[in-house]
């Protein structure tokens, strides 16, 4: 009996030592074999890469198509608690959600129920939106269309197809298709494809939300207005500001009126 318990004790100690050695290993040693994994957790969890095949789904694709007719409610999780505790953080997400929910036929396609291009932007435009449009325009459109929208961007001048100027009447005369807000919105998203199927201008729907596309339209309108507007369009106070700035600029430029 005594003998048996001694053996057991020795075995336990030996096993314990072996385990400890196995666990500690020799740090820094290189080893061609995969490491021992006592607790593999999710080290070898299966993952599927975009565009790869799957045996799990009947259609053989790992990427799942969007559910038809589903309307996104928000891009981030917004709980009542977050809304109450962090209103400043939540504000842009709320605006985004509003835009998503308002993504009815008109604001998603730029066309009215009869299929005609909308004459004006279907969502509320404010100064922040115009500035947002300026930022997006300068990032995505100015390389070709120029910061002034005159078609003289660095890439635009070398582009395979001639660039139009947004100051051309056809882009602000609402009597023409091309002058309507919905038309400009659509071009920003799908680009321009020639009759031969070649894209003369790429679409930017992958990079711009619908709201951002409308913001760009608002900014293009501001660019157009910057050339067509007159002092008479301004309020008394705004006129004073512009005239003062004009005075400063002309005196800096050597008094050339
Ligand atoms: C890579 C160059 C390039 C970029 C970037 C580009 N465009 Fe264009 N765009 C063109 C060309 C070229 C045309 C003229 C196509 C044609 O021949 O009708 C054009 C035409 C247009 C037209 C007039 C379409 C018509 O039917 O007359 C609009 C509006 C327009 N672009 C808006 C945009 C907006 C908004 C962006 C940014 C989101 C943008 N473009 C970015 C190259 C570009």
PDB file of C-alpha atoms and ligand atoms in Angstrom:
ATOM      1  CA  UNK A   1       0.000   0.000   0.000  1.00  0.00           C
ATOM      2  CA  UNK A   2       2.737   2.327   1.007  1.00  0.00           C
ATOM      3  CA  UNK A   3       4.751   1.361  -2.058  1.00  0.00           C
ATOM      4  CA  UNK A   4       1.797   2.080  -4.342  1.00  0.00           C
ATOM      5  CA  UNK A   5       1.262   5.628  -3.033  1.00  0.00           C
ATOM      6  CA  UNK A   6       4.974   6.452  -3.467  1.00  0.00           C
ATOM      7  CA  UNK A   7       4.802   5.417  -7.113  1.00  0.00           C
ATOM      8  CA  UNK A   8       1.712   7.486  -7.540  1.00  0.00           C
ATOM      9  CA  UNK A   9       3.349  10.512  -5.999  1.00  0.00           C
ATOM     10  CA  UNK A  10       6.442  10.136  -8.195  1.00  0.00           C
ATOM     11  CA  UNK A  11       4.306   9.740 -11.303  1.00  0.00           C
ATOM     12  CA  UNK A  12       2.328  12.862 -10.436  1.00  0.00           C
ATOM     13  CA  UNK A  13       5.508  14.898  -9.944  1.00  0.00           C
ATOM     14  CA  UNK A  14       7.021  13.579 -13.188  1.00  0.00           C
ATOM     15  CA  UNK A  15       3.868  14.338 -15.146  1.00  0.00           C
ATOM     16  CA  UNK A  16       3.673  17.779 -13.585  1.00  0.00           C
ATOM     17  CA  UNK A  17       7.262  18.522 -14.578  1.00  0.00           C
ATOM     18  CA  UNK A  18       6.653  17.283 -18.121  1.00  0.00           C
ATOM     19  CA  UNK A  19       3.602  19.491 -18.455  1.00  0.00           C
ATOM     20  CA  UNK A  20       5.450  22.527 -17.137  1.00  0.00           C
ATOM     21  CA  UNK A  21       8.305  21.914 -19.587  1.00  0.00           C
ATOM     22  CA  UNK A  22       5.841  21.496 -22.429  1.00  0.00           C
ATOM     23  CA  UNK A  23       4.029  24.690 -21.547  1.00  0.00           C
ATOM     24  CA  UNK A  24       7.058  26.875 -21.068  1.00  0.00           C
ATOM     25  CA  UNK A  25       8.961  25.599 -24.121  1.00  0.00           C
ATOM     26  CA  UNK A  26      12.123  27.476 -24.949  1.00  0.00           C
ATOM     27  CA  UNK A  27      11.380  31.078 -25.743  1.00  0.00           C
ATOM     28  CA  UNK A  28      12.943  32.396 -28.911  1.00  0.00           C
ATOM     29  CA  UNK A  29      13.467  28.915 -30.384  1.00  0.00           C
ATOM     30  CA  UNK A  30      12.435  28.514 -33.990  1.00  0.00           C
ATOM     31  CA  UNK A  31      10.309  25.542 -34.738  1.00  0.00           C
ATOM     32  CA  UNK A  32       8.971  24.309 -38.080  1.00  0.00           C
ATOM     33  CA  UNK A  33       6.093  22.437 -36.512  1.00  0.00           C
ATOM     34  CA  UNK A  34       2.907  24.274 -35.575  1.00  0.00           C
ATOM     35  CA  UNK A  35       2.818  25.276 -31.905  1.00  0.00           C
ATOM     36  CA  UNK A  36       1.035  23.063 -29.409  1.00  0.00           C
ATOM     37  CA  UNK A  37      -2.338  24.563 -28.656  1.00  0.00           C
ATOM     38  CA  UNK A  38      -3.685  23.645 -25.253  1.00  0.00           C
ATOM     39  CA  UNK A  39      -6.441  26.220 -25.464  1.00  0.00           C
ATOM     40  CA  UNK A  40      -6.989  26.891 -29.143  1.00  0.00           C
ATOM     41  CA  UNK A  41      -9.871  29.279 -28.466  1.00  0.00           C
ATOM     42  CA  UNK A  42     -10.622  30.875 -31.855  1.00  0.00           C
ATOM     43  CA  UNK A  43      -7.053  30.626 -33.199  1.00  0.00           C
ATOM     44  CA  UNK A  44      -8.128  28.430 -36.087  1.00  0.00           C
ATOM     45  CA  UNK A  45     -11.680  29.673 -36.506  1.00  0.00           C
ATOM     46  CA  UNK A  46     -12.845  29.268 -40.081  1.00  0.00           C
ATOM     47  CA  UNK A  47     -13.174  32.492 -42.049  1.00  0.00           C
ATOM     48  CA  UNK A  48     -14.442  33.264 -45.499  1.00  0.00           C
ATOM     49  CA  UNK A  49     -12.913  35.856 -47.722  1.00  0.00           C
ATOM     50  CA  UNK A  50     -15.018  38.165 -49.916  1.00  0.00           C
ATOM     51  CA  UNK A  51     -15.719  36.758 -53.373  1.00  0.00           C
ATOM     52  CA  UNK A  52     -14.761  33.218 -52.294  1.00  0.00           C
ATOM     53  CA  UNK A  53     -16.890  30.091 -52.559  1.00  0.00           C
ATOM     54  CA  UNK A  54     -18.911  28.466 -49.803  1.00  0.00           C
ATOM     55  CA  UNK A  55     -20.316  24.973 -49.398  1.00  0.00           C
ATOM     56  CA  UNK A  56     -22.686  26.204 -46.749  1.00  0.00           C
ATOM     57  CA  UNK A  57     -25.013  28.338 -48.858  1.00  0.00           C
ATOM     58  CA  UNK A  58     -27.043  26.870 -51.690  1.00  0.00           C
ATOM     59  CA  UNK A  59     -25.859  29.513 -54.170  1.00  0.00           C
ATOM     60  CA  UNK A  60     -22.218  28.656 -53.383  1.00  0.00           C
ATOM     61  CA  UNK A  61     -21.302  32.259 -52.438  1.00  0.00           C
ATOM     62  CA  UNK A  62     -19.869  33.386 -49.112  1.00  0.00           C
ATOM     63  CA  UNK A  63     -21.075  36.959 -49.638  1.00  0.00           C
ATOM     64  CA  UNK A  64     -24.761  37.274 -48.989  1.00  0.00           C
ATOM     65  CA  UNK A  65     -26.857  39.406 -51.328  1.00  0.00           C
ATOM     66  CA  UNK A  66     -28.914  42.216 -49.782  1.00  0.00           C
ATOM     67  CA  UNK A  67     -32.396  41.277 -48.719  1.00  0.00           C
ATOM     68  CA  UNK A  68     -34.756  42.648 -51.359  1.00  0.00           C
ATOM     69  CA  UNK A  69     -36.839  45.571 -50.178  1.00  0.00           C
ATOM     70  CA  UNK A  70     -35.020  45.936 -46.855  1.00  0.00           C
ATOM     71  CA  UNK A  71     -34.485  49.510 -45.698  1.00  0.00           C
ATOM     72  CA  UNK A  72     -31.454  50.163 -43.522  1.00  0.00           C
ATOM     73  CA  UNK A  73     -32.533  51.875 -40.336  1.00  0.00           C
ATOM     74  CA  UNK A  74     -29.116  53.143 -39.299  1.00  0.00           C
ATOM     75  CA  UNK A  75     -25.494  52.383 -40.078  1.00  0.00           C
ATOM     76  CA  UNK A  76     -24.543  52.243 -36.403  1.00  0.00           C
ATOM     77  CA  UNK A  77     -26.435  50.944 -33.395  1.00  0.00           C
ATOM     78  CA  UNK A  78     -28.229  53.864 -31.785  1.00  0.00           C
ATOM     79  CA  UNK A  79     -29.809  53.054 -28.466  1.00  0.00           C
ATOM     80  CA  UNK A  80     -32.119  55.394 -26.587  1.00  0.00           C
ATOM     81  CA  UNK A  81     -29.400  55.607 -23.916  1.00  0.00           C
ATOM     82  CA  UNK A  82     -26.732  56.748 -26.404  1.00  0.00           C
ATOM     83  CA  UNK A  83     -29.081  59.320 -27.862  1.00  0.00           C
ATOM     84  CA  UNK A  84     -29.724  60.733 -24.402  1.00  0.00           C
ATOM     85  CA  UNK A  85     -26.154  60.591 -23.102  1.00  0.00           C
ATOM     86  CA  UNK A  86     -24.164  61.596 -26.172  1.00  0.00           C
ATOM     87  CA  UNK A  87     -26.389  63.818 -28.312  1.00  0.00           C
ATOM     88  CA  UNK A  88     -23.448  65.486 -30.080  1.00  0.00           C
ATOM     89  CA  UNK A  89     -21.983  62.135 -31.113  1.00  0.00           C
ATOM     90  CA  UNK A  90     -25.365  60.826 -32.208  1.00  0.00           C
ATOM     91  CA  UNK A  91     -26.417  63.885 -34.236  1.00  0.00           C
ATOM     92  CA  UNK A  92     -24.703  63.022 -37.547  1.00  0.00           C
ATOM     93  CA  UNK A  93     -25.846  59.403 -37.237  1.00  0.00           C
ATOM     94  CA  UNK A  94     -29.390  60.584 -36.655  1.00  0.00           C
ATOM     95  CA  UNK A  95     -29.178  62.770 -39.757  1.00  0.00           C
ATOM     96  CA  UNK A  96     -27.834  59.785 -41.646  1.00  0.00           C
ATOM     97  CA  UNK A  97     -30.707  57.665 -40.381  1.00  0.00           C
ATOM     98  CA  UNK A  98     -33.192  60.293 -41.476  1.00  0.00           C
ATOM     99  CA  UNK A  99     -31.620  60.257 -44.906  1.00  0.00           C
ATOM    100  CA  UNK A 100     -31.794  56.461 -44.988  1.00  0.00           C
ATOM    101  CA  UNK A 101     -35.431  56.452 -43.978  1.00  0.00           C
ATOM    102  CA  UNK A 102     -36.210  59.184 -46.482  1.00  0.00           C
ATOM    103  CA  UNK A 103     -34.552  57.097 -49.151  1.00  0.00           C
ATOM    104  CA  UNK A 104     -37.776  56.786 -51.016  1.00  0.00           C
ATOM    105  CA  UNK A 105     -37.899  56.476 -54.764  1.00  0.00           C
ATOM    106  CA  UNK A 106     -37.267  60.167 -55.380  1.00  0.00           C
ATOM    107  CA  UNK A 107     -34.256  60.787 -53.192  1.00  0.00           C
ATOM    108  CA  UNK A 108     -32.701  57.440 -54.121  1.00  0.00           C
ATOM    109  CA  UNK A 109     -33.074  57.807 -57.885  1.00  0.00           C
ATOM    110  CA  UNK A 110     -33.413  61.531 -58.587  1.00  0.00           C
ATOM    111  CA  UNK A 111     -36.675  60.886 -60.468  1.00  0.00           C
ATOM    112  CA  UNK A 112     -40.282  61.664 -59.555  1.00  0.00           C
ATOM    113  CA  UNK A 113     -43.132  59.145 -59.640  1.00  0.00           C
ATOM    114  CA  UNK A 114     -43.609  59.762 -63.381  1.00  0.00           C
ATOM    115  CA  UNK A 115     -39.941  58.976 -63.998  1.00  0.00           C
ATOM    116  CA  UNK A 116     -38.970  62.616 -64.728  1.00  0.00           C
ATOM    117  CA  UNK A 117     -35.769  64.089 -63.283  1.00  0.00           C
ATOM    118  CA  UNK A 118     -36.516  66.052 -60.121  1.00  0.00           C
ATOM    119  CA  UNK A 119     -36.177  69.779 -60.709  1.00  0.00           C
ATOM    120  CA  UNK A 120     -34.897  70.419 -57.189  1.00  0.00           C
ATOM    121  CA  UNK A 121     -33.167  68.556 -54.396  1.00  0.00           C
ATOM    122  CA  UNK A 122     -35.770  66.536 -52.433  1.00  0.00           C
ATOM    123  CA  UNK A 123     -34.126  66.895 -49.022  1.00  0.00           C
ATOM    124  CA  UNK A 124     -33.567  70.020 -46.916  1.00  0.00           C
ATOM    125  CA  UNK A 125     -30.433  71.960 -47.861  1.00  0.00           C
ATOM    126  CA  UNK A 126     -28.557  74.029 -45.314  1.00  0.00           C
ATOM    127  CA  UNK A 127     -25.131  75.625 -45.144  1.00  0.00           C
ATOM    128  CA  UNK A 128     -23.569  72.527 -43.562  1.00  0.00           C
ATOM    129  CA  UNK A 129     -24.811  70.431 -46.449  1.00  0.00           C
ATOM    130  CA  UNK A 130     -23.345  72.794 -49.054  1.00  0.00           C
ATOM    131  CA  UNK A 131     -19.998  72.659 -47.230  1.00  0.00           C
ATOM    132  CA  UNK A 132     -20.208  68.869 -47.109  1.00  0.00           C
ATOM    133  CA  UNK A 133     -20.865  68.931 -50.846  1.00  0.00           C
ATOM    134  CA  UNK A 134     -17.825  71.138 -51.370  1.00  0.00           C
ATOM    135  CA  UNK A 135     -15.643  68.649 -49.499  1.00  0.00           C
ATOM    136  CA  UNK A 136     -16.963  65.662 -51.481  1.00  0.00           C
ATOM    137  CA  UNK A 137     -16.778  67.550 -54.790  1.00  0.00           C
ATOM    138  CA  UNK A 138     -13.184  68.572 -54.122  1.00  0.00           C
ATOM    139  CA  UNK A 139     -12.281  64.956 -53.322  1.00  0.00           C
ATOM    140  CA  UNK A 140     -14.102  63.096 -56.097  1.00  0.00           C
ATOM    141  CA  UNK A 141     -15.021  65.469 -58.892  1.00  0.00           C
ATOM    142  CA  UNK A 142     -12.516  68.337 -58.965  1.00  0.00           C
ATOM    143  CA  UNK A 143      -9.668  66.248 -60.428  1.00  0.00           C
ATOM    144  CA  UNK A 144     -11.608  66.190 -63.686  1.00  0.00           C
ATOM    145  CA  UNK A 145     -14.213  68.942 -63.425  1.00  0.00           C
ATOM    146  CA  UNK A 146     -11.905  71.484 -61.767  1.00  0.00           C
ATOM    147  CA  UNK A 147     -12.392  73.178 -58.393  1.00  0.00           C
ATOM    148  CA  UNK A 148     -14.502  75.817 -60.140  1.00  0.00           C
ATOM    149  CA  UNK A 149     -16.539  73.263 -62.094  1.00  0.00           C
ATOM    150  CA  UNK A 150     -15.230  74.653 -65.378  1.00  0.00           C
ATOM    151  CA  UNK A 151     -13.898  71.274 -66.582  1.00  0.00           C
ATOM    152  CA  UNK A 152     -10.260  72.276 -66.196  1.00  0.00           C
ATOM    153  CA  UNK A 153      -9.116  69.780 -63.548  1.00  0.00           C
ATOM    154  CA  UNK A 154      -5.615  68.311 -63.832  1.00  0.00           C
ATOM    155  CA  UNK A 155      -6.912  64.882 -64.835  1.00  0.00           C
ATOM    156  CA  UNK A 156      -9.786  66.343 -66.819  1.00  0.00           C
ATOM    157  CA  UNK A 157      -7.401  68.151 -69.155  1.00  0.00           C
ATOM    158  CA  UNK A 158      -5.689  64.847 -70.002  1.00  0.00           C
ATOM    159  CA  UNK A 159      -8.855  62.730 -69.943  1.00  0.00           C
ATOM    160  CA  UNK A 160      -9.829  60.731 -73.030  1.00  0.00           C
ATOM    161  CA  UNK A 161     -13.172  62.574 -73.297  1.00  0.00           C
ATOM    162  CA  UNK A 162     -13.732  66.321 -73.242  1.00  0.00           C
ATOM    163  CA  UNK A 163     -15.003  67.741 -69.959  1.00  0.00           C
ATOM    164  CA  UNK A 164     -18.075  69.971 -69.930  1.00  0.00           C
ATOM    165  CA  UNK A 165     -18.277  73.178 -67.886  1.00  0.00           C
ATOM    166  CA  UNK A 166     -21.011  73.318 -65.255  1.00  0.00           C
ATOM    167  CA  UNK A 167     -21.322  77.025 -66.089  1.00  0.00           C
ATOM    168  CA  UNK A 168     -22.806  76.064 -69.432  1.00  0.00           C
ATOM    169  CA  UNK A 169     -26.514  76.988 -69.481  1.00  0.00           C
ATOM    170  CA  UNK A 170     -27.590  73.406 -70.165  1.00  0.00           C
ATOM    171  CA  UNK A 171     -26.509  72.524 -66.585  1.00  0.00           C
ATOM    172  CA  UNK A 172     -28.716  75.097 -64.851  1.00  0.00           C
ATOM    173  CA  UNK A 173     -31.632  75.617 -67.221  1.00  0.00           C
ATOM    174  CA  UNK A 174     -34.359  73.470 -65.623  1.00  0.00           C
ATOM    175  CA  UNK A 175     -36.224  73.415 -68.960  1.00  0.00           C
ATOM    176  CA  UNK A 176     -33.506  71.032 -70.153  1.00  0.00           C
ATOM    177  CA  UNK A 177     -33.029  67.555 -68.654  1.00  0.00           C
ATOM    178  CA  UNK A 178     -29.355  68.239 -67.934  1.00  0.00           C
ATOM    179  CA  UNK A 179     -30.230  71.339 -65.903  1.00  0.00           C
ATOM    180  CA  UNK A 180     -32.266  69.456 -63.305  1.00  0.00           C
ATOM    181  CA  UNK A 181     -30.999  68.527 -59.860  1.00  0.00           C
ATOM    182  CA  UNK A 182     -32.122  64.908 -60.242  1.00  0.00           C
ATOM    183  CA  UNK A 183     -30.089  64.569 -63.437  1.00  0.00           C
ATOM    184  CA  UNK A 184     -26.884  65.844 -61.817  1.00  0.00           C
ATOM    185  CA  UNK A 185     -27.516  63.586 -58.826  1.00  0.00           C
ATOM    186  CA  UNK A 186     -27.840  60.569 -61.096  1.00  0.00           C
ATOM    187  CA  UNK A 187     -24.672  61.360 -63.058  1.00  0.00           C
ATOM    188  CA  UNK A 188     -22.704  61.645 -59.814  1.00  0.00           C
ATOM    189  CA  UNK A 189     -23.805  58.106 -58.939  1.00  0.00           C
ATOM    190  CA  UNK A 190     -23.753  56.219 -62.235  1.00  0.00           C
ATOM    191  CA  UNK A 191     -21.371  58.327 -64.323  1.00  0.00           C
ATOM    192  CA  UNK A 192     -21.734  58.775 -68.064  1.00  0.00           C
ATOM    193  CA  UNK A 193     -21.728  55.785 -70.378  1.00  0.00           C
ATOM    194  CA  UNK A 194     -21.421  56.434 -74.083  1.00  0.00           C
ATOM    195  CA  UNK A 195     -23.635  54.677 -76.664  1.00  0.00           C
ATOM    196  CA  UNK A 196     -20.755  52.266 -77.298  1.00  0.00           C
ATOM    197  CA  UNK A 197     -20.941  51.150 -73.652  1.00  0.00           C
ATOM    198  CA  UNK A 198     -17.655  52.836 -72.727  1.00  0.00           C
ATOM    199  CA  UNK A 199     -17.698  54.826 -69.476  1.00  0.00           C
ATOM    200  CA  UNK A 200     -16.674  58.393 -70.271  1.00  0.00           C
ATOM    201  CA  UNK A 201     -17.090  59.244 -66.621  1.00  0.00           C
ATOM    202  CA  UNK A 202     -17.029  56.682 -63.784  1.00  0.00           C
ATOM    203  CA  UNK A 203     -19.909  56.604 -61.290  1.00  0.00           C
ATOM    204  CA  UNK A 204     -19.294  57.332 -57.630  1.00  0.00           C
ATOM    205  CA  UNK A 205     -22.166  55.467 -55.954  1.00  0.00           C
ATOM    206  CA  UNK A 206     -19.610  53.224 -54.258  1.00  0.00           C
ATOM    207  CA  UNK A 207     -18.004  56.203 -52.547  1.00  0.00           C
ATOM    208  CA  UNK A 208     -20.908  58.597 -51.928  1.00  0.00           C
ATOM    209  CA  UNK A 209     -24.044  58.161 -49.876  1.00  0.00           C
ATOM    210  CA  UNK A 210     -27.214  59.450 -51.501  1.00  0.00           C
ATOM    211  CA  UNK A 211     -27.152  62.403 -49.148  1.00  0.00           C
ATOM    212  CA  UNK A 212     -23.582  63.205 -50.199  1.00  0.00           C
ATOM    213  CA  UNK A 213     -24.571  63.114 -53.854  1.00  0.00           C
ATOM    214  CA  UNK A 214     -27.354  65.612 -53.168  1.00  0.00           C
ATOM    215  CA  UNK A 215     -24.854  67.700 -51.207  1.00  0.00           C
ATOM    216  CA  UNK A 216     -22.591  67.748 -54.272  1.00  0.00           C
ATOM    217  CA  UNK A 217     -25.512  68.921 -56.403  1.00  0.00           C
ATOM    218  CA  UNK A 218     -26.135  71.719 -53.880  1.00  0.00           C
ATOM    219  CA  UNK A 219     -22.475  72.715 -54.113  1.00  0.00           C
ATOM    220  CA  UNK A 220     -22.481  72.658 -57.933  1.00  0.00           C
ATOM    221  CA  UNK A 221     -25.452  75.050 -57.721  1.00  0.00           C
ATOM    222  CA  UNK A 222     -23.383  77.289 -55.428  1.00  0.00           C
ATOM    223  CA  UNK A 223     -20.477  77.195 -57.902  1.00  0.00           C
ATOM    224  CA  UNK A 224     -22.814  78.194 -60.722  1.00  0.00           C
ATOM    225  CA  UNK A 225     -24.302  80.939 -58.612  1.00  0.00           C
ATOM    226  CA  UNK A 226     -20.823  82.260 -57.863  1.00  0.00           C
ATOM    227  CA  UNK A 227     -20.530  83.258 -61.530  1.00  0.00           C
ATOM    228  CA  UNK A 228     -24.099  84.239 -62.271  1.00  0.00           C
ATOM    229  CA  UNK A 229     -25.091  86.012 -59.084  1.00  0.00           C
ATOM    230  CA  UNK A 230     -25.021  89.815 -58.810  1.00  0.00           C
ATOM    231  CA  UNK A 231     -24.694  92.151 -55.838  1.00  0.00           C
ATOM    232  CA  UNK A 232     -28.453  92.752 -56.086  1.00  0.00           C
ATOM    233  CA  UNK A 233     -29.058  89.110 -54.980  1.00  0.00           C
ATOM    234  CA  UNK A 234     -27.539  89.870 -51.591  1.00  0.00           C
ATOM    235  CA  UNK A 235     -28.981  91.440 -48.479  1.00  0.00           C
ATOM    236  CA  UNK A 236     -27.785  94.903 -47.479  1.00  0.00           C
ATOM    237  CA  UNK A 237     -25.476  93.442 -44.828  1.00  0.00           C
ATOM    238  CA  UNK A 238     -23.962  90.776 -47.139  1.00  0.00           C
ATOM    239  CA  UNK A 239     -23.413  93.410 -49.804  1.00  0.00           C
ATOM    240  CA  UNK A 240     -21.421  95.472 -47.301  1.00  0.00           C
ATOM    241  CA  UNK A 241     -19.189  92.471 -46.512  1.00  0.00           C
ATOM    242  CA  UNK A 242     -18.579  91.653 -50.174  1.00  0.00           C
ATOM    243  CA  UNK A 243     -17.848  95.287 -51.049  1.00  0.00           C
ATOM    244  CA  UNK A 244     -15.386  95.588 -48.193  1.00  0.00           C
ATOM    245  CA  UNK A 245     -13.633  92.373 -49.314  1.00  0.00           C
ATOM    246  CA  UNK A 246     -13.655  93.580 -52.875  1.00  0.00           C
ATOM    247  CA  UNK A 247     -12.074  96.851 -51.755  1.00  0.00           C
ATOM    248  CA  UNK A 248      -9.322  94.997 -49.861  1.00  0.00           C
ATOM    249  CA  UNK A 249      -8.646  92.694 -52.790  1.00  0.00           C
ATOM    250  CA  UNK A 250      -8.471  95.446 -55.398  1.00  0.00           C
ATOM    251  CA  UNK A 251      -6.246  97.651 -53.242  1.00  0.00           C
ATOM    252  CA  UNK A 252      -3.900  94.655 -52.645  1.00  0.00           C
ATOM    253  CA  UNK A 253      -3.843  94.014 -56.367  1.00  0.00           C
ATOM    254  CA  UNK A 254      -2.623  97.543 -57.021  1.00  0.00           C
ATOM    255  CA  UNK A 255      -5.972  99.275 -57.313  1.00  0.00           C
ATOM    256  CA  UNK A 256      -7.079  97.489 -60.432  1.00  0.00           C
ATOM    257  CA  UNK A 257     -10.933  97.650 -60.299  1.00  0.00           C
TER     258      UNK A 257
HETATM  259  C1  LIG B   1     -12.242  60.865 -64.310  1.00  0.00           C
HETATM  260  C2  LIG B   1     -12.799  62.113 -64.701  1.00  0.00           C
HETATM  261  C3  LIG B   1     -14.123  62.508 -64.084  1.00  0.00           C
HETATM  262  C4  LIG B   1     -14.447  62.582 -62.748  1.00  0.00           C
HETATM  263  C5  LIG B   1     -13.557  62.263 -61.569  1.00  0.00           C
HETATM  264  C6  LIG B   1     -15.797  63.052 -62.693  1.00  0.00           C
HETATM  265  N1  LIG B   1     -16.293  63.267 -63.947  1.00  0.00           N
HETATM  266 FE1  LIG B   1     -18.099  64.032 -64.418  1.00  0.00          FE
HETATM  267  N2  LIG B   1     -17.666  63.899 -66.382  1.00  0.00           N
HETATM  268  C7  LIG B   1     -16.477  63.445 -66.915  1.00  0.00           C
HETATM  269  C8  LIG B   1     -16.554  63.483 -68.365  1.00  0.00           C
HETATM  270  C9  LIG B   1     -15.455  63.062 -69.341  1.00  0.00           C
HETATM  271  C10 LIG B   1     -17.824  63.993 -68.699  1.00  0.00           C
HETATM  272  C11 LIG B   1     -18.403  64.210 -70.090  1.00  0.00           C
HETATM  273  C12 LIG B   1     -19.082  62.961 -70.530  1.00  0.00           C
HETATM  274  C13 LIG B   1     -19.779  63.149 -71.840  1.00  0.00           C
HETATM  275  O1  LIG B   1     -19.093  63.119 -72.852  1.00  0.00           O
HETATM  276  O2  LIG B   1     -20.997  63.351 -71.825  1.00  0.00           O
HETATM  277  C14 LIG B   1     -18.488  64.243 -67.418  1.00  0.00           C
HETATM  278  C15 LIG B   1     -19.767  64.770 -67.328  1.00  0.00           C
HETATM  279  C16 LIG B   1     -20.395  65.092 -66.156  1.00  0.00           C
HETATM  280  C17 LIG B   1     -21.694  65.703 -66.062  1.00  0.00           C
HETATM  281  C18 LIG B   1     -22.574  66.112 -67.244  1.00  0.00           C
HETATM  282  C19 LIG B   1     -23.247  64.923 -67.818  1.00  0.00           C
HETATM  283  C20 LIG B   1     -24.055  65.221 -69.049  1.00  0.00           C
HETATM  284  O3  LIG B   1     -24.889  64.377 -69.405  1.00  0.00           O
HETATM  285  O4  LIG B   1     -23.880  66.271 -69.673  1.00  0.00           O
HETATM  286  C21 LIG B   1     -21.967  65.855 -64.737  1.00  0.00           C
HETATM  287  C22 LIG B   1     -23.217  66.453 -64.124  1.00  0.00           C
HETATM  288  C23 LIG B   1     -20.843  65.333 -63.996  1.00  0.00           C
HETATM  289  N3  LIG B   1     -19.904  64.872 -64.879  1.00  0.00           N
HETATM  290  C24 LIG B   1     -20.754  65.304 -62.628  1.00  0.00           C
HETATM  291  C25 LIG B   1     -19.667  64.763 -61.931  1.00  0.00           C
HETATM  292  C26 LIG B   1     -19.621  64.689 -60.490  1.00  0.00           C
HETATM  293  C27 LIG B   1     -20.696  65.198 -59.560  1.00  0.00           C
HETATM  294  C28 LIG B   1     -18.430  64.092 -60.175  1.00  0.00           C
HETATM  295  C29 LIG B   1     -17.892  63.750 -58.798  1.00  0.00           C
HETATM  296  C30 LIG B   1     -18.727  62.877 -58.011  1.00  0.00           C
HETATM  297  C31 LIG B   1     -17.743  63.807 -61.411  1.00  0.00           C
HETATM  298  N4  LIG B   1     -18.539  64.225 -62.445  1.00  0.00           N
HETATM  299  C32 LIG B   1     -16.488  63.239 -61.503  1.00  0.00           C
HETATM  300  C33 LIG B   1     -15.381  63.021 -66.202  1.00  0.00           C
HETATM  301  C34 LIG B   1     -15.287  62.947 -64.827  1.00  0.00           C
END
